[in-house]
Tab-separated table of C-alpha atoms in Angstrom:
chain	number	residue	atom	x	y	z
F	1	UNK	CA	116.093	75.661	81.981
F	2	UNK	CA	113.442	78.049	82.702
F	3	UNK	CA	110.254	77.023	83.307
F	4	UNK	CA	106.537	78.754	83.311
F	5	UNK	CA	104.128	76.887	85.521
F	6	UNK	CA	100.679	76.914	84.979
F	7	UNK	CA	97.506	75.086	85.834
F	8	UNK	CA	93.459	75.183	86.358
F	9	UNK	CA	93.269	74.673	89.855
F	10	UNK	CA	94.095	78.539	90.722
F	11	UNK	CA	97.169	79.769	91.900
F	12	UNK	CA	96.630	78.773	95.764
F	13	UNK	CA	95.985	75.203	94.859
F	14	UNK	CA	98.309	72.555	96.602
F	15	UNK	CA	99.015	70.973	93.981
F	16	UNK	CA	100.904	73.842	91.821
F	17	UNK	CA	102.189	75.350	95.165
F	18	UNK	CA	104.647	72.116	95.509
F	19	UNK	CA	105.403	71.852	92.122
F	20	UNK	CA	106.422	75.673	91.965
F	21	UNK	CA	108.707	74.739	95.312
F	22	UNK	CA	110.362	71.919	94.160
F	23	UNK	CA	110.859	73.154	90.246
F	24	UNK	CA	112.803	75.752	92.260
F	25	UNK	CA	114.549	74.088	94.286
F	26	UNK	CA	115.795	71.828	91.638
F	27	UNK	CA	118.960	71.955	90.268
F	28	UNK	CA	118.536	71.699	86.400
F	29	UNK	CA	116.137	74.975	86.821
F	30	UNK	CA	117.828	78.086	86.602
F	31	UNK	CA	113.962	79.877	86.781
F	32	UNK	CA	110.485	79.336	87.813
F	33	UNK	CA	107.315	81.766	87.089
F	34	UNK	CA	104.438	80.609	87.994
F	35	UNK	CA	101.277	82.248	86.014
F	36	UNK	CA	97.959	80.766	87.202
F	37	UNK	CA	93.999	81.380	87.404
F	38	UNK	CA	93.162	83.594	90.169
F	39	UNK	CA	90.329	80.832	91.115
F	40	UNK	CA	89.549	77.750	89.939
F	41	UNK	CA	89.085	76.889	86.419
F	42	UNK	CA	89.144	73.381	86.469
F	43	UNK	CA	87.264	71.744	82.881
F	44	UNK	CA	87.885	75.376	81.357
F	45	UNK	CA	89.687	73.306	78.376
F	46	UNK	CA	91.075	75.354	75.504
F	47	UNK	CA	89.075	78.574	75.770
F	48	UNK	CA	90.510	81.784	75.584
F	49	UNK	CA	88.945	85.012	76.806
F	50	UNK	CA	88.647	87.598	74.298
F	51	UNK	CA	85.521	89.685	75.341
F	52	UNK	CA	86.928	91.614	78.147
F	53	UNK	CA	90.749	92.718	79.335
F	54	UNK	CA	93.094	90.650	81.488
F	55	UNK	CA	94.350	91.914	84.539
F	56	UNK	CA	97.397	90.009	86.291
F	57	UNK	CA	98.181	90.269	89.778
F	58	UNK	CA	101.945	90.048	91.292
F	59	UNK	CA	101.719	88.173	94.527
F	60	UNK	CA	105.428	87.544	94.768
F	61	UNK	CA	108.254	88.160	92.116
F	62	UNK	CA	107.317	85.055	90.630
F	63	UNK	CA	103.905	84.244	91.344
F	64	UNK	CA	101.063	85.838	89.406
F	65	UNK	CA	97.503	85.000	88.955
F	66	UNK	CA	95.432	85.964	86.267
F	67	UNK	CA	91.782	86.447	86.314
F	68	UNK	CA	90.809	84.166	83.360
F	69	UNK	CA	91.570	80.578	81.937
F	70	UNK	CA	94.448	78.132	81.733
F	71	UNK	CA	95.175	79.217	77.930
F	72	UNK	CA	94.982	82.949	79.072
F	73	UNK	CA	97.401	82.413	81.689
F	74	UNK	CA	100.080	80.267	78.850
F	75	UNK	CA	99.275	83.022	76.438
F	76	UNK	CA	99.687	85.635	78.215
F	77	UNK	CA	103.200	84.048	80.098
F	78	UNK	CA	104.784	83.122	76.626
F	79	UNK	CA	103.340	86.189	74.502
F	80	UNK	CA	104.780	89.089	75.620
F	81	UNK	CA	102.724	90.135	78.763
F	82	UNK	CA	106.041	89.207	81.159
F	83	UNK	CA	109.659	90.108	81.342
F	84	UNK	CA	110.577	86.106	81.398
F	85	UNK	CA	111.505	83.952	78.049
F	86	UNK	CA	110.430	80.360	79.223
F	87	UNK	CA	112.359	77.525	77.610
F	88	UNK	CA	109.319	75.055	78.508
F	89	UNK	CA	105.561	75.215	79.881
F	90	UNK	CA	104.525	72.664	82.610
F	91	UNK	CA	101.013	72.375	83.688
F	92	UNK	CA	99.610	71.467	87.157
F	93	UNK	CA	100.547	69.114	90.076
F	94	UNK	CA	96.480	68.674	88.704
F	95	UNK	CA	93.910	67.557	91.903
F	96	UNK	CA	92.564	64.775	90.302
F	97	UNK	CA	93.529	62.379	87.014
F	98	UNK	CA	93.011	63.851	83.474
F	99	UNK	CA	93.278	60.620	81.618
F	100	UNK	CA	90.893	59.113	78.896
F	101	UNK	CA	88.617	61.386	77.899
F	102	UNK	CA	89.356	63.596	80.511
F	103	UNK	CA	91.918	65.862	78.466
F	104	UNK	CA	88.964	67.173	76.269
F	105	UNK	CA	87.838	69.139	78.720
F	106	UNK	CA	91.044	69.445	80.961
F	107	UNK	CA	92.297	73.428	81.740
F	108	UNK	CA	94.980	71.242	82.851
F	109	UNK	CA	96.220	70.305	79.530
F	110	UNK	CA	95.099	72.728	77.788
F	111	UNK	CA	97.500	74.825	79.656
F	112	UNK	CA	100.435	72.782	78.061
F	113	UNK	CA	98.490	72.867	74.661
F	114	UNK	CA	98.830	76.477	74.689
F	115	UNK	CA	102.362	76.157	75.469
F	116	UNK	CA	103.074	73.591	72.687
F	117	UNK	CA	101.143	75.749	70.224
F	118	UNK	CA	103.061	78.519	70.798
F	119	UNK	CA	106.275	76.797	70.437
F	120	UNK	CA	107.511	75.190	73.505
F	121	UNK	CA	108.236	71.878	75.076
F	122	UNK	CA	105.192	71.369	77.176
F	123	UNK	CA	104.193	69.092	80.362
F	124	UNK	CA	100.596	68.116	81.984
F	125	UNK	CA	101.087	66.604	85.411
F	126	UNK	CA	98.104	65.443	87.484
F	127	UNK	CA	97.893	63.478	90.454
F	128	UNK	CA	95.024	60.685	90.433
F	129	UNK	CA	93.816	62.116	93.937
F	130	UNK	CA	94.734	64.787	96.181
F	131	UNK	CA	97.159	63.473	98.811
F	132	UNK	CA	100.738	62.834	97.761
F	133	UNK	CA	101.269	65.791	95.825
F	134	UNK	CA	105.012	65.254	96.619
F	135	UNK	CA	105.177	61.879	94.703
F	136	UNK	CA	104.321	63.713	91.459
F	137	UNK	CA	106.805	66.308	92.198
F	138	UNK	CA	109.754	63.621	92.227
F	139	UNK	CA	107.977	62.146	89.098
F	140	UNK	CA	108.729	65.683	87.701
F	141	UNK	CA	112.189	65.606	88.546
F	142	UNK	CA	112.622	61.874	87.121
F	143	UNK	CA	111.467	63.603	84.191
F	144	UNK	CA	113.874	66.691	83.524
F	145	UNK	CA	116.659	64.594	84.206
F	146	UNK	CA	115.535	62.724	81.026
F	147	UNK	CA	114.248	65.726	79.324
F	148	UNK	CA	118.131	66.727	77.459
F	149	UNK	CA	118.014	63.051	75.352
F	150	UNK	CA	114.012	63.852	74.459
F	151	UNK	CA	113.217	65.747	71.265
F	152	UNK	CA	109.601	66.269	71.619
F	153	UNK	CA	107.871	67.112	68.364
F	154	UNK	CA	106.258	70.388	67.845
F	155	UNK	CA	102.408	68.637	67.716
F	156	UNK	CA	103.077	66.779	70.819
F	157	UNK	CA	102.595	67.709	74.451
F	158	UNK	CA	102.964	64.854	77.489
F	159	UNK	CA	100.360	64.229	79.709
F	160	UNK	CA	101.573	62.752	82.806
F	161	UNK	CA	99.351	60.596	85.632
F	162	UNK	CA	100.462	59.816	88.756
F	163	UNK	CA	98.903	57.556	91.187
F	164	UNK	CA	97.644	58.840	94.636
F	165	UNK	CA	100.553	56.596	96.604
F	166	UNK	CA	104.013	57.251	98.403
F	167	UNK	CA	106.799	57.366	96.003
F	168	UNK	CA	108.626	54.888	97.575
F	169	UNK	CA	105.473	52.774	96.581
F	170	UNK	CA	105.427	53.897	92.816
F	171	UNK	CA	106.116	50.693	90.448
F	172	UNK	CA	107.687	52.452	87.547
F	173	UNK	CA	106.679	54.298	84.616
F	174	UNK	CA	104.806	53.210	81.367
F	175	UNK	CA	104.255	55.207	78.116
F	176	UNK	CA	100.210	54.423	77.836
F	177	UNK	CA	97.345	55.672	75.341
F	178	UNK	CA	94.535	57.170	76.155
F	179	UNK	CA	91.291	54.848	77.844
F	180	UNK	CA	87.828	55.635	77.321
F	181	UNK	CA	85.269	56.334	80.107
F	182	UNK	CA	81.435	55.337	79.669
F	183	UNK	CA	79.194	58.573	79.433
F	184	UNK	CA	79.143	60.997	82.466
F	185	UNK	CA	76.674	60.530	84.683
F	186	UNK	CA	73.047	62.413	84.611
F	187	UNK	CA	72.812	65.641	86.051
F	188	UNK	CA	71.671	66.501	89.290
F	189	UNK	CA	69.334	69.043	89.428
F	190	UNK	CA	67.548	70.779	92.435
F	191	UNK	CA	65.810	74.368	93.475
F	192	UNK	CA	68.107	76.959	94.799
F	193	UNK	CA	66.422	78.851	97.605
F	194	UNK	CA	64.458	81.181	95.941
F	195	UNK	CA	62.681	77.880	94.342
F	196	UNK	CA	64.577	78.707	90.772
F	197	UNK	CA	65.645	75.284	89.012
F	198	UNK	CA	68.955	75.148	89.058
F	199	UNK	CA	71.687	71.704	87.336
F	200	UNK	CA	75.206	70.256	88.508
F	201	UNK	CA	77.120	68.172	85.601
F	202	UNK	CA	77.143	65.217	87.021
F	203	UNK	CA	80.220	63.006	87.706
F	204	UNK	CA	82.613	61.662	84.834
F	205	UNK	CA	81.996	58.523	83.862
F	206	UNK	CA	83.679	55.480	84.869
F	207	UNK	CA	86.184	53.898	82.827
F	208	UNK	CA	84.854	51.906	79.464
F	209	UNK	CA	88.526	51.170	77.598
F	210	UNK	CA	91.111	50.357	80.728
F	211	UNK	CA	92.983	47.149	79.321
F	212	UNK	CA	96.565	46.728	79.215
F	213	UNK	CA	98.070	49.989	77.560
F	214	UNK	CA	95.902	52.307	78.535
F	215	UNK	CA	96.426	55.076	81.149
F	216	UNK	CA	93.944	53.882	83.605
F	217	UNK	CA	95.249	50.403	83.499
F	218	UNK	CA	98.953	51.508	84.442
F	219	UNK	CA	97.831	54.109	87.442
F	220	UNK	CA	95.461	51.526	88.762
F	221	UNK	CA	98.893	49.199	88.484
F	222	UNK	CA	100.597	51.945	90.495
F	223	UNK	CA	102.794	52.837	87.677
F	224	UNK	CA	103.127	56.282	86.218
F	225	UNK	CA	101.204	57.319	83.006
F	226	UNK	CA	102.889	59.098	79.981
F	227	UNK	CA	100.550	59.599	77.087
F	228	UNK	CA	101.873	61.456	73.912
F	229	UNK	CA	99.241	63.859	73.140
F	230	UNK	CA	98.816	65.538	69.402
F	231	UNK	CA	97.517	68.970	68.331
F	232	UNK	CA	96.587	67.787	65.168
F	233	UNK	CA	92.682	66.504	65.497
F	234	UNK	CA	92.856	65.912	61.551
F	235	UNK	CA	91.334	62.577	61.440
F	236	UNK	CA	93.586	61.388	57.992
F	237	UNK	CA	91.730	58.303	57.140
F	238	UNK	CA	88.882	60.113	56.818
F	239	UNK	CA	89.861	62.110	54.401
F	240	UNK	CA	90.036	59.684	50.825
F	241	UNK	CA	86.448	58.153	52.239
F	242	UNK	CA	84.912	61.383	52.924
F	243	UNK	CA	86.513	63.155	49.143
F	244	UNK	CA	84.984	59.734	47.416
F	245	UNK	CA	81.159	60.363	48.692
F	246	UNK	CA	81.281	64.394	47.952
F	247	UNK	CA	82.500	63.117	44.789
F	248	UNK	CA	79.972	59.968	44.307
C-alpha cells in the first residue's frame, strides 16, 4: 500500500512527524509521501486556493510542504503535481479532537475529503490532546491490518479520535456518530499596540449531544472513535417537503 500523508498542522507538527515514521516503518506500507502545509492551517476546512500559484518545497525525498491549505496539499499529491500514485490518503496524527461539529471546519478532514473526492480510500486521525501521539500511531496500525476486509464506499471517509492516554490504557474501539457542541464561545477582542481593535474566535464550544453513541462519549470512555463521514450534504427528506411548498 502506498500511502500520501497529509494534515493542517504544517509539516513540522509532531503529530504528522510520528505518523509519517511509523507508516514507514510498517510493514503493510510499501510507500509513504508526506505532502503538508508549510505552516499551520488548522480550521482551513475545505478551501482551495485558486487566486495565486502553489509552490512545493522538497525537504527530503518524501517530505514536501506546500504553501497553502489541507485540500491544496491532497490535490495537488493525488492530481498530478508528484511522481507517486497513492493507493490511499490519511490525514493527521491531528493536535487536538475533531469530533462533533468540529469536522466542519477541520483542515484535518478535509484533507481526507479531498482524498475521498478524488477517488481514494481516505483516513482522519486526531489525537484528543497533544501528548501520546504514539498511541494514535498504533491505532493506525490496528487499522491497516483491518483495512484488506473493509470496502469503504466512495462518499465515505473515516474520522478517527483517539484519546490523550497510553495505549496500553486504551479500552477498545467503538464505531460512534457525530455529538454536538453548544455554540463557541464569544470572541475576545482587545487593541493591538498601535491602539487598532483587533478579535480572536473564541474557544469551541463545549459538548451539547455526548450520550452513549456519540464520539465524545466513547473518547471520554477511553475508547477509540470511528465515525463514518459522507460527502453527500444532500439533506433527502427535505426534498418531497420542500418540492410540495414551491408547488403549494
Amino acid at each position: 500500500m502506498r500511502i500520501l500523508l497529509s494534515n493542517d498542522d504544517g509539516y513540522l507538527a509532531p503529530g504528522i512527524q510520528t505518523l509519517f515514521h511509523f507508516l514507514n516503518n510498517h510493514d503493510k506500507i510499501r510507500d509513504c509521501v508526506m505532502i503538508a502545509p508549510d505552516r499551520n492551517r488548522s480550521a482551513a476546512s475545505n478551501s482551495l486556493t485558486l487566486a495565486h500559484p502553489l509552490r512545493i518545497h522538497h525537504y527530503a525525498p518524501k517530505i514536501l510542504s506546500v504553501d497553502g491549505t489541507p485540500t491544496d496539499c491532497v490535490h495537488l499529491g493525488v492530481n498530478g503535481a508528484l511522481d507517486f500514485q497513492a493507493d490511499m490518503v490519511m490525514s493527521g496524527i491531528n493536535e487536538g479532537a475533531n469530533m462533533g461539529d468540529d469536522v466542519l471546519y477541520s483542515g484535518t478532514v478535509a484533507a481526507a475529503t479531498e482524498g475521498r473526492f478524488l477517488g481514494l480510500p481516505s483516513i482522519a486521525v486526531s489525537l484528543c490532546g497533544h501528548q501520546h501521539y504514539d498511541t494514535a500511531a498504533q491505532i493506525v496500525g490496528v487499522l491497516l491490518n483491518k483495512l484488506n476486509s473493509l470496502k469503504l464506499d466512495r462518499n465515505t471517509v473515516l474520522n478517527v479520535n483517539v484519546p490523550d492516554i497510553p495505549f496500553k490504557q486504551i479500552r477498545g474501539i467503538q464505531i460512534t456518530r457525530l455529538g454536538k457542541r453548544h455554540a463557541s464561545e464569544p470572541v475576545v477582542s482587545s487593541r493591538d499596540p498601535r491602539g487598532k481593535l483587533i478579535h480572536w474566535i473564541g474557544p469551541a464550544g463545549q459538548a451539547a449531544d455526548a450520550g452513549q453513541g456519540t464520539d465524545f462519549y466513547a473518547v471520554e470512555r477511553g475508547y477509540v472513535s470511528i465515525t463514518p463521514l459522507q460527502i453527500d450534504l444532500t439533506h433527502y427528506r427535505m426534498l418531497e417537503p420542500l418540492a410540495d411548498w414551491l408547488n403549494s
